[in-house]
mmCIF file of C-alpha atoms and ligand atoms in Angstrom:
data_model
loop_
_atom_site.group_PDB
_atom_site.id
_atom_site.type_symbol
_atom_site.label_atom_id
_atom_site.label_comp_id
_atom_site.label_asym_id
_atom_site.label_seq_id
_atom_site.Cartn_x
_atom_site.Cartn_y
_atom_site.Cartn_z
ATOM 1 C CA MET U 1 2.157 10.957 -1.792
ATOM 2 C CA PRO U 2 5.544 10.460 -3.481
ATOM 3 C CA ASP U 3 5.112 9.530 -7.176
ATOM 4 C CA ASP U 4 7.011 6.287 -6.809
ATOM 5 C CA CYS U 5 5.481 4.826 -3.641
ATOM 6 C CA ILE U 6 4.441 1.261 -4.402
ATOM 7 C CA PHE U 7 2.215 0.931 -1.327
ATOM 8 C CA CYS U 8 0.350 4.158 -2.110
ATOM 9 C CA LYS U 9 -0.240 2.779 -5.606
ATOM 10 C CA ILE U 10 -1.567 -0.498 -4.238
ATOM 11 C CA GLY U 11 -3.836 1.551 -1.959
ATOM 12 C CA THR U 12 -5.307 3.512 -4.858
ATOM 13 C CA GLY U 13 -5.553 0.403 -7.037
ATOM 14 C CA GLU U 14 -3.092 1.803 -9.587
ATOM 15 C CA ILE U 15 -0.978 -1.309 -8.980
ATOM 16 C CA LYS U 16 -2.654 -4.606 -8.238
ATOM 17 C CA GLY U 17 -1.807 -6.009 -4.811
ATOM 18 C CA ASP U 18 -2.950 -9.243 -3.252
ATOM 19 C CA VAL U 19 -5.330 -7.377 -0.919
ATOM 20 C CA LEU U 20 -7.162 -9.556 1.633
ATOM 21 C CA ASP U 21 -9.023 -6.981 3.693
ATOM 22 C CA HIS U 22 -9.398 -3.267 4.270
ATOM 23 C CA ASP U 23 -11.328 -0.678 6.203
ATOM 24 C CA ASP U 24 -11.433 3.061 5.670
ATOM 25 C CA MET U 25 -7.910 3.575 7.070
ATOM 26 C CA VAL U 26 -5.820 0.480 6.457
ATOM 27 C CA LEU U 27 -5.467 -2.476 4.121
ATOM 28 C CA VAL U 28 -4.056 -5.971 4.478
ATOM 29 C CA LEU U 29 -2.184 -7.744 1.717
ATOM 30 C CA ASN U 30 -0.001 -10.789 1.218
ATOM 31 C CA ASP U 31 3.705 -9.994 1.189
ATOM 32 C CA LEU U 32 5.251 -10.443 -2.265
ATOM 33 C CA HIS U 33 8.219 -12.393 -0.829
ATOM 34 C CA PRO U 34 6.817 -14.282 2.168
ATOM 35 C CA GLN U 35 9.246 -15.161 4.977
ATOM 36 C CA ALA U 36 6.787 -17.534 6.662
ATOM 37 C CA PRO U 37 3.729 -19.611 5.638
ATOM 38 C CA VAL U 38 1.620 -16.567 6.548
ATOM 39 C CA HIS U 39 3.224 -13.206 5.840
ATOM 40 C CA LEU U 40 0.844 -10.275 5.624
ATOM 41 C CA LEU U 41 1.402 -6.536 5.556
ATOM 42 C CA VAL U 42 -0.956 -4.047 7.216
ATOM 43 C CA LEU U 43 -0.559 -0.507 5.961
ATOM 44 C CA PRO U 44 -2.418 2.794 5.990
ATOM 45 C CA PHE U 45 -3.918 4.176 2.769
ATOM 46 C CA ARG U 46 -2.384 7.519 3.744
ATOM 47 C CA HIS U 47 1.299 7.911 2.953
ATOM 48 C CA ILE U 48 3.392 7.941 6.133
ATOM 49 C CA SER U 49 7.078 7.220 5.554
ATOM 50 C CA SER U 50 7.791 5.323 8.740
ATOM 51 C CA VAL U 51 6.592 4.582 12.244
ATOM 52 C CA ALA U 52 8.909 7.369 13.418
ATOM 53 C CA ASP U 53 6.680 9.888 11.621
ATOM 54 C CA LEU U 54 3.570 9.062 13.626
ATOM 55 C CA GLY U 55 2.331 11.754 15.949
ATOM 56 C CA GLU U 56 -0.163 12.297 18.758
ATOM 57 C CA ALA U 57 -3.004 12.618 16.243
ATOM 58 C CA ASP U 58 -2.336 9.141 14.845
ATOM 59 C CA GLY U 59 -3.540 7.189 17.863
ATOM 60 C CA GLU U 60 -6.561 5.790 16.036
ATOM 61 C CA LEU U 61 -4.458 4.725 13.074
ATOM 62 C CA ILE U 62 -2.002 2.857 15.292
ATOM 63 C CA SER U 63 -4.744 1.013 17.140
ATOM 64 C CA ARG U 64 -6.529 0.243 13.873
ATOM 65 C CA MET U 65 -3.340 -1.292 12.424
ATOM 66 C CA VAL U 66 -2.966 -3.596 15.423
ATOM 67 C CA LEU U 67 -6.650 -4.572 15.549
ATOM 68 C CA VAL U 68 -6.811 -5.266 11.804
ATOM 69 C CA ALA U 69 -3.571 -7.268 12.069
ATOM 70 C CA ASN U 70 -5.087 -9.346 14.897
ATOM 71 C CA ARG U 71 -8.237 -9.940 12.869
ATOM 72 C CA ALA U 72 -6.246 -10.958 9.789
ATOM 73 C CA ALA U 73 -4.071 -13.295 11.872
ATOM 74 C CA ALA U 74 -7.184 -14.943 13.299
ATOM 75 C CA GLN U 75 -8.651 -15.309 9.796
ATOM 76 C CA GLN U 76 -5.438 -17.066 8.759
ATOM 77 C CA GLY U 77 -5.800 -19.525 11.641
ATOM 78 C CA LEU U 78 -2.957 -18.120 13.724
ATOM 79 C CA ALA U 79 -4.896 -17.140 16.842
ATOM 80 C CA GLU U 80 -4.182 -20.288 18.817
ATOM 81 C CA LYS U 81 -0.511 -20.919 18.024
ATOM 82 C CA GLY U 82 0.538 -17.276 17.848
ATOM 83 C CA TYR U 83 2.202 -14.896 15.440
ATOM 84 C CA ARG U 84 4.495 -11.904 15.297
ATOM 85 C CA LEU U 85 3.695 -8.279 14.525
ATOM 86 C CA ALA U 86 6.749 -6.289 13.451
ATOM 87 C CA ILE U 87 7.431 -2.800 12.156
ATOM 88 C CA ASN U 88 10.868 -2.049 10.726
ATOM 89 C CA CYS U 89 12.003 1.559 10.910
ATOM 90 C CA GLY U 90 14.797 3.155 8.909
ATOM 91 C CA ILE U 91 17.921 1.692 7.348
ATOM 92 C CA GLU U 92 19.345 -0.100 10.375
ATOM 93 C CA GLY U 93 15.856 -1.228 11.368
ATOM 94 C CA GLY U 94 15.627 -3.095 8.076
ATOM 95 C CA GLN U 95 12.941 -0.946 6.435
ATOM 96 C CA THR U 96 13.089 -1.277 2.647
ATOM 97 C CA VAL U 97 9.748 0.283 1.629
ATOM 98 C CA GLU U 98 9.274 3.851 2.846
ATOM 99 C CA HIS U 99 5.556 3.635 3.544
ATOM 100 C CA LEU U 100 4.591 2.553 7.045
ATOM 101 C CA HIS U 101 3.647 -1.125 7.246
ATOM 102 C CA MET U 102 3.312 -3.800 9.889
ATOM 103 C CA HIS U 103 4.354 -7.382 9.170
ATOM 104 C CA VAL U 104 2.131 -10.240 10.375
ATOM 105 C CA LEU U 105 4.212 -13.420 10.422
ATOM 106 C CA GLY U 106 3.142 -16.894 11.433
ATOM 107 C CA GLY U 107 2.425 -20.477 10.498
ATOM 108 C CA ARG U 108 5.795 -21.788 11.694
ATOM 109 C CA GLN U 109 7.952 -21.525 14.810
ATOM 110 C CA LEU U 110 9.629 -18.144 14.458
ATOM 111 C CA SER U 111 13.143 -17.598 15.742
ATOM 112 C CA GLY U 112 13.455 -16.004 19.145
ATOM 113 C CA ALA U 113 16.131 -13.719 17.751
ATOM 114 C CA LEU U 114 14.971 -10.371 16.394
ATOM 115 C CA GLY U 115 18.073 -9.420 14.522
HETATM 116 P P1 5GP O 1 10.368 -3.851 5.102
HETATM 117 O O1 5GP O 1 11.679 -4.490 4.749
HETATM 118 O O2 5GP O 1 10.303 -2.425 4.558
HETATM 119 O O3 5GP O 1 10.008 -3.942 6.545
HETATM 120 O O4 5GP O 1 9.263 -4.679 4.370
HETATM 121 C C1 5GP O 1 8.890 -4.466 3.043
HETATM 122 C C2 5GP O 1 8.124 -5.684 2.607
HETATM 123 O O5 5GP O 1 7.393 -5.364 1.454
HETATM 124 C C3 5GP O 1 9.026 -6.877 2.264
HETATM 125 O O6 5GP O 1 8.653 -7.988 3.061
HETATM 126 C C4 5GP O 1 8.739 -7.105 0.775
HETATM 127 O O7 5GP O 1 8.734 -8.466 0.443
HETATM 128 C C5 5GP O 1 7.390 -6.457 0.587
HETATM 129 N N1 5GP O 1 7.125 -5.916 -0.735
HETATM 130 C C6 5GP O 1 7.961 -5.174 -1.498
HETATM 131 N N2 5GP O 1 7.349 -4.812 -2.645
HETATM 132 C C7 5GP O 1 6.108 -5.343 -2.591
HETATM 133 C C8 5GP O 1 4.990 -5.317 -3.484
HETATM 134 O O8 5GP O 1 5.026 -4.745 -4.578
HETATM 135 N N3 5GP O 1 3.866 -5.982 -3.100
HETATM 136 C C9 5GP O 1 3.803 -6.648 -1.902
HETATM 137 N N4 5GP O 1 2.653 -7.261 -1.609
HETATM 138 N N5 5GP O 1 4.826 -6.686 -1.035
HETATM 139 C C10 5GP O 1 5.964 -6.042 -1.378
HETATM 140 ZN ZN1 ZN O 2 3.125 5.671 0.167
#
């Protein structure tokens, strides 16, 4: 783990995050600067810099992230109206924190445009 990774530190509890849920692989927290009424982040405890660094052995982690995101969205009351799962990758993909995370956005009509 890089010394300065904020999401690793939230995972270990070194920095307090607004954590809503976790299992043995991933945690769910409220985004610090929400872009929608519900804006959660799902991230692995293990440091992985970006989605581009996932490999064949990470199949369970990927499915766990999606399933935990779905569960969190349902808990937030988004199941019926819908929500968006998004992973930004790299500079032009809009990634600002270099620890893999999936956004869960909902609670308002989201724009159809992705960029
Ligand atoms: P990215 O731009 O990398 O896809 O998303 C990074 C997200 O992390 C942003 O939505 C930003 O608001 C959020 N974020 C940055 N620092 C913190 C933090 O310390 N705690 C939480 N909960 N979210 C953070
Ligand atoms: Zn990290």
